[in-house]
XYZ file of C-alpha atoms in Angstrom:
682
model
C 43.834 25.033 31.974
C 40.821 22.695 31.774
C 41.018 19.322 33.452
C 39.181 16.454 31.748
C 37.283 13.822 33.715
C 35.865 10.649 32.114
C 32.948 8.746 33.651
C 33.854 5.056 33.504
C 31.153 2.655 32.386
C 33.239 -0.464 32.102
C 32.448 -1.701 35.601
C 30.920 -5.021 36.682
C 27.158 -4.876 36.256
C 24.294 -7.024 37.385
C 21.777 -7.240 34.567
C 18.101 -7.865 35.337
C 17.596 -9.524 31.964
C 19.088 -12.927 31.184
C 20.003 -12.067 27.599
C 21.792 -15.350 26.945
C 18.732 -17.354 27.900
C 16.098 -15.146 26.241
C 17.778 -14.819 22.845
C 19.159 -17.125 20.210
C 22.835 -16.883 19.290
C 22.278 -14.527 16.342
C 20.119 -12.173 18.394
C 22.485 -12.281 21.389
C 25.496 -11.216 19.316
C 23.587 -8.167 18.040
C 22.110 -7.174 21.397
C 25.507 -7.332 23.143
C 27.566 -5.819 20.307
C 29.857 -2.958 21.215
C 29.807 0.628 20.056
C 30.040 1.846 16.486
C 27.882 1.458 13.380
C 25.940 -1.803 13.009
C 24.024 -3.183 10.037
C 21.499 -5.914 10.835
C 20.067 -7.814 7.876
C 16.953 -9.400 9.382
C 15.179 -12.132 7.408
C 11.399 -12.585 7.511
C 10.055 -13.953 10.792
C 13.478 -13.901 12.453
C 12.620 -11.970 15.618
C 13.745 -8.531 14.455
C 11.444 -6.646 16.848
C 12.621 -8.771 19.771
C 16.243 -8.037 18.907
C 15.725 -4.267 18.714
C 13.757 -4.297 21.976
C 16.447 -6.200 23.849
C 19.161 -3.966 22.386
C 17.437 -0.899 23.871
C 17.059 -2.710 27.215
C 20.750 -3.675 27.187
C 21.849 -0.108 26.505
C 19.788 1.171 29.430
C 21.050 -1.559 31.735
C 24.581 -0.750 30.627
C 24.124 2.806 31.841
C 23.052 4.791 28.776
C 20.519 7.419 29.860
C 17.119 6.771 28.182
C 17.014 10.362 26.893
C 20.197 9.689 24.919
C 18.627 6.861 22.915
C 16.770 7.533 19.656
C 14.543 4.678 18.426
C 13.002 5.313 15.005
C 10.205 3.013 13.826
C 7.704 3.229 10.986
C 4.623 3.513 13.192
C 4.212 5.200 16.548
C 2.332 2.124 17.708
C 5.404 -0.049 17.061
C 7.564 2.344 19.093
C 5.095 2.335 21.986
C 4.917 -1.468 22.017
C 8.704 -1.824 21.911
C 9.238 0.646 24.739
C 6.489 -0.981 26.811
C 8.354 -4.274 26.484
C 11.640 -2.571 27.367
C 10.016 -1.149 30.492
C 8.923 -4.633 31.503
C 12.433 -5.980 30.973
C 14.432 -3.341 32.860
C 11.650 -2.602 35.384
C 12.118 1.159 35.211
C 10.599 4.176 33.496
C 11.811 4.480 29.899
C 9.480 7.280 28.791
C 12.458 9.562 28.158
C 13.647 7.389 25.284
C 13.060 9.266 22.028
C 10.866 6.714 20.301
C 8.544 7.162 17.327
C 8.347 7.723 13.588
C 10.629 10.091 11.701
C 7.741 12.543 11.411
C 6.743 12.475 15.083
C 10.334 13.043 16.224
C 10.766 15.782 13.626
C 7.692 17.517 15.038
C 9.127 17.468 18.577
C 12.475 18.878 17.497
C 11.038 21.510 15.147
C 8.776 22.854 17.914
C 11.946 23.694 19.855
C 13.788 25.361 16.981
C 11.042 26.666 14.686
C 12.221 30.266 14.872
C 15.616 29.263 13.490
C 13.929 28.534 10.154
C 11.439 31.470 10.262
C 8.501 29.553 11.764
C 6.739 30.053 15.081
C 6.715 27.127 17.570
C 2.915 26.837 17.321
C 3.009 25.997 13.605
C 0.092 24.031 12.171
C 0.597 20.612 10.550
C -1.549 20.351 7.425
C -3.444 17.116 6.902
C -4.181 15.713 3.438
C -7.352 17.765 2.995
C -5.669 20.971 4.201
C -2.800 20.398 1.777
C -5.189 19.895 -1.125
C -7.110 23.084 -0.268
C -3.934 25.175 -0.067
C -2.640 23.826 -3.371
C -6.009 24.624 -4.974
C -5.643 28.211 -3.756
C -2.089 28.286 -5.115
C -3.317 27.103 -8.538
C -5.838 29.959 -8.568
C -3.197 32.492 -7.530
C -0.882 31.222 -10.283
C -3.532 32.238 -12.805
C -3.636 28.843 -14.478
C -5.962 28.930 -17.498
C -7.989 25.713 -17.286
C -9.734 26.553 -20.534
C -6.499 26.531 -22.531
C -5.461 23.113 -21.222
C -6.692 20.870 -18.430
C -4.415 21.224 -15.426
C -3.916 18.444 -12.853
C -6.104 18.693 -9.776
C -4.653 19.605 -6.403
C -4.400 15.976 -5.264
C -2.184 15.132 -8.243
C -0.014 18.241 -7.808
C 0.376 17.277 -4.147
C 1.564 13.804 -5.165
C 4.083 15.245 -7.625
C 5.506 17.664 -5.050
C 5.611 14.965 -2.351
C 7.442 12.421 -4.518
C 9.986 15.044 -5.575
C 10.555 16.006 -1.929
C 10.973 12.441 -0.686
C 13.366 11.563 -3.491
C 15.162 14.929 -3.131
C 14.795 15.621 -6.850
C 13.600 18.633 -8.892
C 9.929 18.647 -9.855
C 10.828 18.656 -13.550
C 12.819 15.408 -13.139
C 9.925 13.893 -11.190
C 7.544 14.693 -14.062
C 9.838 13.088 -16.640
C 10.119 9.945 -14.527
C 6.607 9.457 -13.127
C 4.202 11.879 -14.832
C 5.368 12.269 -18.463
C 1.891 13.387 -19.606
C 2.305 16.513 -17.430
C 5.839 17.336 -18.604
C 4.612 20.163 -20.907
C 3.114 21.805 -17.793
C 6.379 21.681 -15.801
C 6.866 25.464 -15.654
C 3.320 26.032 -14.402
C 3.547 23.240 -11.804
C 6.845 24.667 -10.536
C 5.162 28.079 -10.196
C 2.297 26.548 -8.221
C 4.838 24.846 -5.942
C 6.673 28.140 -5.287
C 3.404 29.845 -4.356
C 2.405 26.868 -2.173
C 5.729 26.919 -0.288
C 5.419 30.692 0.303
C 1.802 30.362 1.489
C 2.754 27.735 4.082
C 5.468 29.938 5.520
C 3.150 32.989 5.600
C 0.503 30.969 7.439
C 2.953 29.255 9.821
C 2.032 25.809 8.485
C 3.933 22.701 7.441
C 2.704 19.699 5.510
C 3.735 16.120 6.230
C 6.838 16.258 4.013
C 7.935 19.599 5.454
C 8.517 17.944 8.817
C 11.383 15.953 7.305
C 12.634 18.641 4.932
C 12.724 21.297 7.645
C 14.358 18.911 10.132
C 17.127 18.243 7.606
C 17.366 21.956 6.792
C 17.724 22.751 10.484
C 20.611 20.288 10.858
C 22.376 21.432 7.675
C 21.974 25.200 8.024
C 22.411 25.532 11.804
C 25.684 23.859 12.921
C 25.061 24.634 16.592
C 21.694 22.827 16.485
C 23.243 19.827 14.721
C 25.978 19.751 17.356
C 23.384 19.738 20.142
C 21.335 16.840 18.770
C 24.311 14.838 17.525
C 25.677 14.990 21.060
C 22.256 14.246 22.588
C 21.656 11.001 20.690
C 24.464 8.750 21.832
C 22.779 5.687 20.345
C 20.463 5.646 17.327
C 18.423 2.612 16.266
C 16.414 2.604 13.010
C 13.881 -0.137 12.252
C 12.696 -1.085 8.713
C 15.702 0.724 7.282
C 15.092 -0.669 3.798
C 11.954 1.517 3.612
C 13.633 4.828 4.437
C 13.752 7.529 1.784
C 16.780 9.605 0.857
C 15.947 12.506 3.203
C 15.409 10.189 6.189
C 18.756 8.459 5.650
C 20.520 11.826 5.404
C 18.926 12.977 8.688
C 20.072 9.834 10.477
C 23.618 10.206 9.126
C 23.753 13.800 10.355
C 22.544 12.843 13.834
C 25.046 9.967 14.030
C 27.986 12.161 13.026
C 29.168 12.724 16.615
C 29.063 9.286 18.287
C 28.577 7.019 15.236
C 26.639 4.559 17.377
C 23.997 3.820 14.773
C 22.247 0.474 14.341
C 20.033 0.038 11.282
C 17.818 -3.022 10.968
C 16.088 -4.129 7.803
C 15.582 -6.766 5.155
C 16.606 -5.849 1.634
C 14.439 -8.764 0.443
C 11.383 -6.874 1.705
C 12.147 -3.514 0.057
C 8.842 -3.059 -1.800
C 7.988 0.635 -1.501
C 10.202 2.209 -4.157
C 7.081 3.478 -5.956
C 6.264 5.795 -3.062
C 9.725 7.231 -2.518
C 11.589 4.611 -0.441
C 15.251 4.504 -1.482
C 16.448 0.920 -1.059
C 19.977 2.078 -1.951
C 20.188 3.267 1.663
C 20.634 -0.244 3.045
C 22.964 -1.384 0.238
C 25.281 1.600 0.618
C 25.301 1.704 4.432
C 28.737 0.065 4.649
C 30.091 2.477 2.040
C 29.105 5.355 4.327
C 30.286 3.460 7.420
C 33.233 1.296 6.306
C 33.877 0.121 9.873
C 30.287 -1.103 10.353
C 29.747 -4.526 11.870
C 27.337 -6.636 9.817
C 25.039 -9.201 11.433
C 22.367 -11.457 9.968
C 19.178 -12.808 11.534
C 18.358 -15.965 9.567
C 16.414 -18.151 12.002
C 12.768 -18.103 10.972
C 10.248 -18.720 13.761
C 7.123 -18.049 11.709
C 6.741 -20.498 8.856
C 6.881 -24.208 8.183
C 10.150 -25.371 6.546
C 8.390 -26.021 3.227
C 7.352 -22.362 2.996
C 10.799 -21.108 4.043
C 12.513 -23.254 1.389
C 10.251 -21.795 -1.300
C 10.998 -18.256 -0.093
C 14.764 -18.886 -0.135
C 14.664 -20.402 -3.620
C 12.617 -17.529 -5.003
C 14.597 -14.582 -3.634
C 17.912 -16.203 -4.596
C 17.117 -15.217 -8.191
C 17.609 -11.533 -7.374
C 21.034 -10.388 -8.466
C 21.351 -7.504 -6.000
C 20.900 -8.577 -2.422
C 22.591 -9.468 0.838
C 23.043 -13.255 0.624
C 21.013 -14.957 3.306
C 19.512 -18.362 3.930
C 16.523 -18.513 6.250
C 16.409 -21.582 8.484
C 13.056 -22.726 9.870
C 12.863 -23.918 13.472
C 9.308 -25.248 13.193
C 8.557 -28.878 12.423
C 7.965 -29.897 8.849
C 4.400 -30.700 7.807
C 2.919 -32.896 5.125
C 1.610 -29.835 3.243
C 3.921 -28.362 0.639
C 2.964 -24.971 -0.801
C 0.184 -25.734 -3.295
C 0.158 -24.495 -6.892
C -3.420 -24.465 -8.117
C -4.241 -23.690 -11.744
C -7.969 -22.959 -12.102
C -10.080 -22.961 -15.222
C -10.962 -19.247 -15.037
C -11.516 -16.421 -12.569
C -14.891 -17.800 -11.488
C -13.395 -21.156 -10.586
C -10.523 -19.402 -8.808
C -13.030 -17.523 -6.625
C -15.084 -20.680 -6.037
C -12.012 -22.706 -5.044
C -10.721 -20.088 -2.601
C -14.130 -19.600 -0.976
C -14.749 -23.348 -0.776
C -11.349 -24.124 0.702
C -11.787 -21.339 3.268
C -15.046 -22.922 4.411
C -13.290 -26.285 4.748
C -10.506 -24.705 6.812
C -13.150 -23.074 8.994
C -14.695 -26.488 9.618
C -11.225 -27.810 10.487
C -10.947 -25.223 13.269
C -9.035 -22.396 11.595
C -10.577 -19.023 12.470
C -11.416 -16.817 9.506
C -9.216 -14.096 11.009
C -6.261 -16.509 10.728
C -6.711 -16.682 6.944
C -5.672 -14.050 4.401
C -6.202 -13.746 0.673
C -3.445 -11.640 -0.835
C -3.072 -10.101 -4.280
C -0.839 -7.775 -6.281
C -3.518 -5.311 -7.439
C -6.824 -4.287 -5.922
C -8.910 -5.470 -8.891
C -7.636 -9.036 -8.440
C -10.139 -9.469 -5.600
C -13.161 -8.448 -7.706
C -14.670 -11.869 -8.467
C -13.698 -13.191 -5.043
C -15.564 -10.425 -3.210
C -18.746 -11.325 -5.072
C -18.239 -15.021 -4.334
C -17.705 -14.342 -0.628
C -20.955 -12.373 -0.541
C -22.840 -15.239 -2.179
C -21.531 -17.657 0.441
C -22.012 -15.341 3.425
C -18.323 -15.354 4.316
C -17.570 -12.137 6.220
C -14.398 -10.331 5.198
C -12.475 -7.135 5.763
C -10.433 -5.397 3.068
C -7.003 -4.243 4.246
C -5.998 -2.756 0.882
C -8.378 0.186 0.951
C -12.111 0.348 0.336
C -13.896 -2.577 -1.250
C -13.392 -2.782 -4.974
C -16.916 -1.759 -5.969
C -17.044 1.101 -3.460
C -14.135 3.004 -5.031
C -14.984 6.381 -6.536
C -13.834 5.590 -10.071
C -15.780 2.312 -10.144
C -18.931 4.065 -8.902
C -18.461 6.829 -11.477
C -18.398 4.441 -14.426
C -21.130 2.187 -13.043
C -23.332 5.293 -12.657
C -23.246 5.807 -16.437
C -24.536 2.267 -16.904
C -27.181 2.712 -14.215
C -28.728 5.762 -15.857
C -28.741 3.989 -19.236
C -30.656 1.050 -17.741
C -32.846 3.213 -15.496
C -33.066 6.827 -16.783
C -34.881 7.851 -13.583
C -31.964 6.937 -11.282
C -31.428 10.244 -9.456
C -28.163 9.305 -7.713
C -26.581 8.022 -10.919
C -27.577 11.174 -12.827
C -26.193 13.554 -10.218
C -22.913 11.646 -9.945
C -22.380 11.577 -13.715
C -23.410 15.195 -14.269
C -20.831 16.389 -11.762
C -18.128 14.656 -13.816
C -18.755 17.227 -16.576
C -16.230 20.090 -16.282
C -17.727 23.228 -14.618
C -20.823 21.350 -13.371
C -21.263 21.436 -9.604
C -24.053 20.559 -7.199
C -26.296 23.492 -8.144
C -26.168 22.800 -11.887
C -26.562 19.043 -11.411
C -29.625 19.632 -9.217
C -31.137 22.020 -11.785
C -30.700 19.502 -14.613
C -32.140 16.705 -12.498
C -35.209 18.752 -11.547
C -35.828 19.373 -15.246
C -35.629 15.695 -16.275
C -36.907 13.968 -13.119
C -40.514 13.650 -14.285
C -39.884 13.371 -18.014
C -41.125 10.183 -19.602
C -37.839 9.829 -21.525
C -34.986 11.714 -19.773
C -32.379 10.437 -22.225
C -34.309 11.856 -25.157
C -35.006 15.142 -23.372
C -31.372 16.011 -22.624
C -30.437 15.389 -26.265
C -32.919 17.947 -27.604
C -31.424 21.127 -29.076
C -33.882 23.248 -27.053
C -33.092 21.606 -23.678
C -33.202 24.686 -21.437
C -31.301 23.392 -18.379
C -27.989 22.719 -20.100
C -24.860 24.052 -18.364
C -22.775 26.942 -19.682
C -19.926 24.908 -21.205
C -21.399 24.065 -24.625
C -18.400 22.006 -25.765
C -18.269 19.856 -22.624
C -22.051 19.336 -22.735
C -21.897 18.212 -26.373
C -19.152 15.714 -25.512
C -21.352 14.332 -22.738
C -24.362 14.036 -25.087
C -22.201 12.339 -27.717
C -21.058 9.763 -25.124
C -24.655 9.057 -24.034
C -25.680 8.564 -27.662
C -22.843 6.114 -28.225
C -23.677 4.167 -25.049
C -27.233 3.548 -26.244
C -26.274 2.940 -29.882
C -26.736 -0.566 -31.381
C -22.960 -1.085 -31.250
C -22.868 -0.692 -27.459
C -26.319 -1.182 -25.968
C -26.496 -4.188 -23.655
C -22.765 -4.756 -24.023
C -21.495 -3.640 -20.597
C -17.852 -4.468 -21.386
C -17.868 -2.311 -24.514
C -19.733 0.456 -22.654
C -17.096 0.596 -19.906
C -14.279 0.655 -22.468
C -16.070 3.481 -24.305
C -16.475 5.579 -21.143
C -12.789 5.116 -20.348
C -11.677 6.196 -23.832
C -14.152 9.102 -24.080
C -12.491 11.399 -21.590
C -12.732 9.475 -18.319
C -9.120 8.258 -18.484
C -8.025 11.885 -18.895
C -10.242 12.746 -15.913
C -8.374 10.110 -13.871
C -4.985 11.541 -14.868
C -6.043 15.019 -13.802
C -7.785 13.925 -10.606
C -5.851 11.060 -8.997
C -2.196 10.514 -8.270
C -2.596 6.764 -8.951
C -4.533 7.267 -12.181
C -2.812 4.367 -13.968
C -3.928 1.898 -11.300
C -7.498 3.195 -11.417
C -7.571 2.936 -15.214
C -6.342 -0.650 -14.911
C -9.167 -1.351 -12.426
C -11.673 -0.181 -15.041
C -10.108 -2.208 -17.847
C -10.387 -5.295 -15.670
C -13.972 -4.398 -14.736
C -14.647 -4.282 -18.477
C -13.092 -7.730 -18.875
C -15.278 -9.035 -16.053
C -18.398 -7.504 -17.611
C -17.771 -9.373 -20.887
C -19.379 -12.501 -19.434
C -22.809 -10.846 -19.085
C -25.450 -10.802 -21.824
C -26.927 -7.452 -20.792
C -26.040 -4.330 -18.857
C -28.968 -4.942 -16.524
C -27.683 -8.424 -15.670
C -24.221 -7.000 -14.967
C -25.620 -4.306 -12.657
C -27.748 -6.854 -10.812
C -24.621 -8.891 -10.116
C -22.802 -5.860 -8.736
C -25.774 -5.071 -6.519
C -24.923 -8.205 -4.528
C -22.082 -6.305 -2.930
C -24.609 -3.927 -1.348
C -26.764 -6.672 0.117
C -24.096 -8.347 2.226
C -25.238 -9.698 5.555
C -22.310 -10.195 7.834
C -24.373 -10.243 10.978
C -26.188 -13.169 12.549
C -26.781 -16.280 10.432
C -30.126 -16.582 8.670
C -30.899 -20.200 9.463
C -28.597 -23.171 9.056
C -29.133 -24.147 5.442
C -26.247 -24.504 3.015
C -23.084 -22.771 4.142
C -24.651 -20.239 6.524
C -23.353 -22.420 9.364
C -20.006 -20.661 8.882
C -21.493 -17.649 10.606
C -21.838 -19.439 13.920
C -18.596 -18.011 15.351
C -17.616 -14.667 16.777
C -19.211 -11.909 14.693
C -15.857 -10.096 14.662
C -14.211 -13.083 13.019
C -13.585 -12.039 9.429
C -11.459 -13.224 6.568
C -8.733 -10.743 5.590
C -8.358 -9.550 2.006
C -5.139 -7.603 1.536
C -2.817 -6.308 -1.119
C 0.715 -7.594 -0.599
C 1.939 -4.079 0.169
C -0.616 -3.663 2.967
C 0.143 -7.124 4.361
C 3.831 -6.471 4.961
C 4.756 -7.061 8.603
C 1.670 -9.224 9.259
C 1.231 -12.995 9.396
C -1.564 -15.570 9.130
C -1.845 -19.328 9.571
C -3.104 -19.720 6.006
C -2.396 -17.499 2.993
C -3.954 -17.654 -0.480
C -2.070 -15.699 -3.156
C -4.490 -15.256 -6.051
C -3.744 -14.259 -9.632
C -0.241 -15.736 -9.266
C 0.110 -15.499 -13.054
C 2.820 -13.926 -15.161
C 1.848 -10.382 -16.074
C -0.086 -10.070 -12.812
C 2.845 -10.719 -10.496
C 5.136 -9.364 -11.742
C 2.780 -6.756 -13.136
C 3.386 -5.859 -16.754
C 3.680 -2.190 -15.848
C 6.460 -2.814 -13.314
C 8.646 -4.500 -15.925
C 9.083 -1.182 -17.743
C 11.461 -0.171 -14.954
C 14.935 -1.781 -15.207
C 14.775 -2.641 -11.493
C 11.101 -3.546 -11.601
C 11.403 -7.322 -11.809
C 13.616 -7.532 -8.733
C 11.223 -5.381 -6.682
C 8.314 -7.549 -7.854
C 10.221 -10.678 -6.790
C 10.696 -9.096 -3.378
C 6.944 -8.491 -3.331
C 6.342 -12.191 -4.068
C 8.785 -13.047 -1.263
C 6.862 -10.841 1.173
C 3.590 -12.547 0.202
C 4.746 -16.121 0.734
C 6.561 -15.342 3.994
C 3.289 -14.092 5.548
C 2.104 -17.749 5.750
C 2.767 -19.759 8.874
C 1.179 -23.153 8.132
C -0.342 -23.344 4.661
C 0.243 -21.509 1.381
C -1.916 -21.680 -1.757
C -0.726 -20.140 -5.034
C -3.720 -19.792 -7.362
C -4.102 -18.515 -10.910
C -6.729 -18.745 -13.679
C -5.659 -20.549 -16.849
C -7.940 -18.499 -19.095
C -9.258 -14.947 -18.936
C -11.573 -13.134 -21.339
C -11.126 -9.469 -22.174
C -13.880 -6.959 -23.024
C -13.734 -7.836 -26.725
C -14.366 -11.482 -25.751
C -10.851 -12.479 -26.786
C -9.470 -15.430 -24.827
C -6.080 -14.956 -23.158
C -4.125 -17.984 -21.914
C -2.325 -17.448 -18.614
C 0.923 -18.977 -17.381
C 2.036 -19.271 -13.763
C 4.212 -16.444 -12.478
C 7.861 -16.610 -13.492
C 8.591 -16.451 -9.766
C 6.998 -19.897 -9.462
C 8.437 -21.526 -12.585
C 11.994 -20.425 -11.746
C 12.105 -22.378 -8.442
C 12.748 -26.144 -8.238
C 9.598 -28.030 -9.196
C 9.655 -30.197 -6.052
C 9.098 -27.179 -3.779
C 5.454 -26.851 -4.812
C 2.727 -29.443 -5.108
C 0.357 -28.943 -8.026
C -3.317 -29.552 -7.378
C -5.890 -30.466 -9.987
C -9.332 -29.121 -9.176
C -12.514 -30.792 -10.364
C -16.035 -29.543 -9.741
C -18.744 -31.873 -8.524
C -21.396 -32.736 -11.090
C -24.972 -31.529 -10.724
C -26.022 -35.096 -10.047
C -23.762 -35.409 -7.006
C -25.345 -36.056 -3.645
C -25.538 -33.414 -0.914
C -22.635 -34.947 1.010
C -20.274 -35.017 -1.951
C -17.540 -32.396 -2.033
C -15.445 -31.013 -4.894
C -12.521 -33.312 -5.576
C -9.014 -31.999 -5.064
C -6.620 -34.300 -6.870
C -2.983 -33.963 -5.760
């Protein structure tokens, strides 16, 4: 007969932390809540991180061993910072807490049990480049005939496989949903995936997604291992739960099956990553999976002025599916309502934003406390050029600078060699875009034309002796060059860009990049921008500005160079809304706040697209602490020089009119004196 003994924890305790004093009432209720499942709906700027940190501290002070706590965050840095703060609160070593991202924790657990799923403990984790190389080898082994039909490149196949894994769906279904142009190749792509999966196992390697898939597999297929870890993790806390994918939520549910002490924290109003596999259903269905869950809300906003919070509340209230919440600002009201600023065109939009930033700088706001946010990367195109002209240093948080992206440089290289047929770099870049042409062939062609008086004429000759083997592909290239220099296109950069896109480059994007639709949209907008120039040479000269930036020491004190007098590390932030999530700035400019731009036209094809786009708008405006500017151009011109009238975003027009203050912007006349400034009429 076995005698059972229970360790009692319900004894008087002396806590080092004064939770009642350090936390507001909402936070205190969550931190001191009892056992069982807990759902925390945390509004923007409501002290979510503080609440999670204090909850971990409370558990430790209550007697839960650190090693029995699992804290899952979306960056390892966030976990380290939280646990460092916990250590300061409880004044003891908390390194045994299992803190980190899903992938980092998966790695630790899989190292211990690798042999249970036919791996060795010293398995290799493939990075992005390794994954691409192995998929390329798998395509070759599958015997794919590229000549019969162009097959997606390894990067695209990797994206297809990854999305299918994260959404736990068959590859064929993924193609129908996200890659319909590759649906006829479904059988071949599935074969490549089977070979790729077998190769990884043979080589004792896992890719990034395998860490999650194999962790779940371990828990599902090995009951004794699930029992061990479900017993180990007495308390589980998951941050940013609205951004978890289906596999991650299933892993957490498995681990919580023993004790059911699971606390998930998130904001359904900030669920904006559905396009990359996040499954926002996880947070909505949490109480269906845990009917006894306690639900708490954090609604006290410490970040933003009341005027900004009221706008955010009014906007997100238009979403039909959400947890009802009403953020309350604790900061004092200001005299500045969020500003709605219609501008004449994209040039005036860029000029206004740059000019207002300089004024804010003079008023004592550091450049690093200001962000310009946008829905799509191309929205910052004109602004980047304007910032260069005015010597305003900036950093791009949404990837590389617009004009440094590979697809932009590809297309611009065509224009460069048309304007200057002796441009070696442009020639070599363009030649390597021709199927089956690599470095050696490109170098051979260049050596043949480098000293020719008319390279464009030479390559078009029937007896050109350096042509590559693929006659069909070469003839298509020659035909494109002839069209670019024809009377219908010469010195019309907008039409030239549109021609390049429609003459095979868009297909190249589809086969080369996972985000081909976004890159094609970049190029269409570049074409629209180019429509304002009278010649291709003038357009290229304008773009060259981006390569002559001087963000170092000021060159004298004339004009607006005085802005450079501060810390050289002080830079304005340009960021897509997606990249800005979780960050905050004193001043935020949201540019291109026009319907069709936010929400994007493409997103509206999805039945749930408008609501996700409204959440994106909500994320953008709740990044602002003190001032918010919503800007949009009234008129844009496309590549065919057609004028398109713009309206403000539906997310602005659907809120009460009194929540925004419309500004009328006038430009100073040429006759104005040096001390006169542009007039802003409220």
